[in-house]
């Protein structure tokens, strides 16, 4: 799964997702060599690796690896994944999961989300997302983001080259690796 392009054959709006990892114990200095794992659902609300009930009913995606990947941060503390904009599924706000490891020690497991206006513009104007429409869940209704999301809110900027979006999230970790 160590790869930068995690689309895995899934169709959807191109998304370049960049993480910047910083050391909160060292004046937010960049952290090189940290492992970043990501995974998110496809346009129809399905995750690879599982049998789940999404917008199209129960589907088995065990053994598949779409929308999943692993990379190591560069000298600037960054990784960049090429993927598709994640869909949503009933009961959860649109999100992507991530974990960050340093020296093989898990530093953080979390999720990121997007500003409601921007993501719902995508869901209501861009096929195939329009099939399911706007994400109906508010931050306050989501069991992960209800207690606060400001540090998990990724940016969304149009990318004129791909016709998709660029997304950025800075994540602070304990740079000691313990």
mmCIF file of C-alpha atoms in Angstrom, residues 7-137:
data_model
loop_
_atom_site.group_PDB
_atom_site.id
_atom_site.type_symbol
_atom_site.label_atom_id
_atom_site.label_comp_id
_atom_site.label_asym_id
_atom_site.label_seq_id
_atom_site.Cartn_x
_atom_site.Cartn_y
_atom_site.Cartn_z
ATOM 1 C CA UNK A 7 -7.445 5.932 -6.479
ATOM 2 C CA UNK A 8 -7.323 2.203 -7.214
ATOM 3 C CA UNK A 9 -9.513 2.556 -10.291
ATOM 4 C CA UNK A 10 -12.275 4.483 -8.530
ATOM 5 C CA UNK A 11 -13.973 7.275 -10.439
ATOM 6 C CA UNK A 12 -14.625 10.657 -8.905
ATOM 7 C CA UNK A 13 -13.385 14.202 -8.661
ATOM 8 C CA UNK A 14 -9.556 14.326 -8.511
ATOM 9 C CA UNK A 15 -8.199 15.268 -5.091
ATOM 10 C CA UNK A 16 -4.586 15.938 -4.110
ATOM 11 C CA UNK A 17 -4.467 15.446 -0.336
ATOM 12 C CA UNK A 18 -1.371 16.867 1.375
ATOM 13 C CA UNK A 19 -0.436 16.321 5.014
ATOM 14 C CA UNK A 20 2.219 18.364 6.782
ATOM 15 C CA UNK A 21 3.461 16.692 9.977
ATOM 16 C CA UNK A 22 4.980 18.905 12.670
ATOM 17 C CA UNK A 23 6.524 18.292 16.097
ATOM 18 C CA UNK A 24 4.443 20.005 18.783
ATOM 19 C CA UNK A 25 7.286 19.514 21.288
ATOM 20 C CA UNK A 26 9.781 21.387 19.101
ATOM 21 C CA UNK A 27 8.174 24.695 18.041
ATOM 22 C CA UNK A 28 6.206 22.854 15.317
ATOM 23 C CA UNK A 29 9.351 21.869 13.413
ATOM 24 C CA UNK A 30 8.621 19.634 10.428
ATOM 25 C CA UNK A 31 8.919 15.883 10.950
ATOM 26 C CA UNK A 32 10.584 13.927 8.162
ATOM 27 C CA UNK A 33 10.375 10.147 8.005
ATOM 28 C CA UNK A 34 6.947 9.856 9.658
ATOM 29 C CA UNK A 35 4.621 7.252 8.157
ATOM 30 C CA UNK A 36 1.196 8.532 7.124
ATOM 31 C CA UNK A 37 -1.587 6.027 6.403
ATOM 32 C CA UNK A 38 -4.877 7.171 4.848
ATOM 33 C CA UNK A 39 -8.157 5.525 3.907
ATOM 34 C CA UNK A 40 -11.566 6.817 2.879
ATOM 35 C CA UNK A 41 -14.710 5.652 1.143
ATOM 36 C CA UNK A 42 -15.450 5.932 -2.551
ATOM 37 C CA UNK A 43 -18.176 8.043 -4.182
ATOM 38 C CA UNK A 44 -20.872 5.531 -3.218
ATOM 39 C CA UNK A 45 -19.843 5.282 0.444
ATOM 40 C CA UNK A 46 -17.867 2.014 0.345
ATOM 41 C CA UNK A 47 -14.475 1.235 1.887
ATOM 42 C CA UNK A 48 -12.025 -1.197 0.384
ATOM 43 C CA UNK A 49 -11.174 -4.142 2.622
ATOM 44 C CA UNK A 50 -14.698 -4.601 4.013
ATOM 45 C CA UNK A 51 -18.192 -5.814 3.284
ATOM 46 C CA UNK A 52 -20.427 -2.864 4.074
ATOM 47 C CA UNK A 53 -23.864 -1.479 3.401
ATOM 48 C CA UNK A 54 -23.568 1.748 1.381
ATOM 49 C CA UNK A 55 -25.798 3.720 -0.948
ATOM 50 C CA UNK A 56 -26.114 0.758 -3.351
ATOM 51 C CA UNK A 57 -26.822 -1.890 -0.706
ATOM 52 C CA UNK A 58 -24.462 -4.489 0.726
ATOM 53 C CA UNK A 59 -21.166 -4.842 -1.197
ATOM 54 C CA UNK A 60 -18.091 -6.955 -0.564
ATOM 55 C CA UNK A 61 -14.779 -5.138 -1.085
ATOM 56 C CA UNK A 62 -12.619 -7.516 0.987
ATOM 57 C CA UNK A 63 -9.188 -7.873 -0.623
ATOM 58 C CA UNK A 64 -9.460 -4.551 -2.484
ATOM 59 C CA UNK A 65 -7.253 -1.548 -1.672
ATOM 60 C CA UNK A 66 -8.872 1.459 -3.359
ATOM 61 C CA UNK A 67 -8.647 4.799 -1.526
ATOM 62 C CA UNK A 68 -5.947 3.455 0.833
ATOM 63 C CA UNK A 69 -2.278 4.273 0.974
ATOM 64 C CA UNK A 70 0.884 4.770 2.986
ATOM 65 C CA UNK A 71 3.729 7.248 2.526
ATOM 66 C CA UNK A 72 6.681 8.613 4.468
ATOM 67 C CA UNK A 73 6.998 12.367 5.026
ATOM 68 C CA UNK A 74 9.734 14.110 3.064
ATOM 69 C CA UNK A 75 12.327 16.606 4.366
ATOM 70 C CA UNK A 76 9.549 19.224 4.511
ATOM 71 C CA UNK A 77 7.381 16.974 6.688
ATOM 72 C CA UNK A 78 4.909 16.440 3.835
ATOM 73 C CA UNK A 79 3.200 13.615 1.985
ATOM 74 C CA UNK A 80 0.908 14.031 -0.983
ATOM 75 C CA UNK A 81 -1.735 11.508 -1.976
ATOM 76 C CA UNK A 82 -3.556 11.533 -5.307
ATOM 77 C CA UNK A 83 -7.072 10.243 -4.778
ATOM 78 C CA UNK A 84 -10.712 11.111 -5.389
ATOM 79 C CA UNK A 85 -12.896 13.323 -3.269
ATOM 80 C CA UNK A 86 -14.508 10.990 -0.701
ATOM 81 C CA UNK A 87 -18.203 10.313 -0.801
ATOM 82 C CA UNK A 88 -20.400 10.095 2.279
ATOM 83 C CA UNK A 89 -22.614 7.426 3.775
ATOM 84 C CA UNK A 90 -25.641 7.613 6.072
ATOM 85 C CA UNK A 91 -24.916 8.539 9.682
ATOM 86 C CA UNK A 92 -21.461 10.117 9.189
ATOM 87 C CA UNK A 93 -20.248 13.404 7.834
ATOM 88 C CA UNK A 94 -17.895 13.148 4.858
ATOM 89 C CA UNK A 95 -14.403 12.289 6.142
ATOM 90 C CA UNK A 96 -11.067 10.585 5.536
ATOM 91 C CA UNK A 97 -9.175 8.554 8.142
ATOM 92 C CA UNK A 98 -5.466 8.839 8.874
ATOM 93 C CA UNK A 99 -2.800 7.491 11.198
ATOM 94 C CA UNK A 100 0.696 8.835 11.738
ATOM 95 C CA UNK A 101 3.589 6.733 13.023
ATOM 96 C CA UNK A 102 7.072 7.833 14.051
ATOM 97 C CA UNK A 103 9.768 5.207 14.585
ATOM 98 C CA UNK A 104 7.020 2.555 14.259
ATOM 99 C CA UNK A 105 5.120 4.100 17.179
ATOM 100 C CA UNK A 106 1.564 5.227 16.538
ATOM 101 C CA UNK A 107 1.349 8.962 17.241
ATOM 102 C CA UNK A 108 -2.197 9.762 16.176
ATOM 103 C CA UNK A 109 -5.306 8.151 14.742
ATOM 104 C CA UNK A 110 -7.815 10.674 13.510
ATOM 105 C CA UNK A 111 -10.078 11.812 10.727
ATOM 106 C CA UNK A 112 -10.278 14.929 8.621
ATOM 107 C CA UNK A 113 -13.310 16.603 7.140
ATOM 108 C CA UNK A 114 -14.069 19.551 4.899
ATOM 109 C CA UNK A 115 -15.904 22.870 5.095
ATOM 110 C CA UNK A 116 -19.613 22.191 4.622
ATOM 111 C CA UNK A 117 -20.265 24.772 1.883
ATOM 112 C CA UNK A 118 -17.382 23.583 -0.327
ATOM 113 C CA UNK A 119 -18.053 19.872 0.017
ATOM 114 C CA UNK A 120 -21.784 20.268 -0.534
ATOM 115 C CA UNK A 121 -21.067 22.318 -3.663
ATOM 116 C CA UNK A 122 -19.234 19.255 -4.971
ATOM 117 C CA UNK A 123 -21.988 16.855 -3.891
ATOM 118 C CA UNK A 124 -24.745 18.909 -5.537
ATOM 119 C CA UNK A 125 -23.041 19.986 -8.784
ATOM 120 C CA UNK A 126 -20.480 17.340 -9.814
ATOM 121 C CA UNK A 127 -21.461 13.939 -11.207
ATOM 122 C CA UNK A 128 -21.312 11.209 -9.949
ATOM 123 C CA UNK A 129 -21.616 12.826 -6.491
ATOM 124 C CA UNK A 130 -24.954 14.390 -7.457
ATOM 125 C CA UNK A 131 -26.503 10.903 -7.358
ATOM 126 C CA UNK A 132 -26.512 11.070 -3.542
ATOM 127 C CA UNK A 133 -26.742 14.856 -3.116
ATOM 128 C CA UNK A 134 -25.560 17.030 -0.257
ATOM 129 C CA UNK A 135 -24.041 15.460 2.838
ATOM 130 C CA UNK A 136 -26.972 15.613 5.290
ATOM 131 C CA UNK A 137 -24.918 15.327 8.498
#
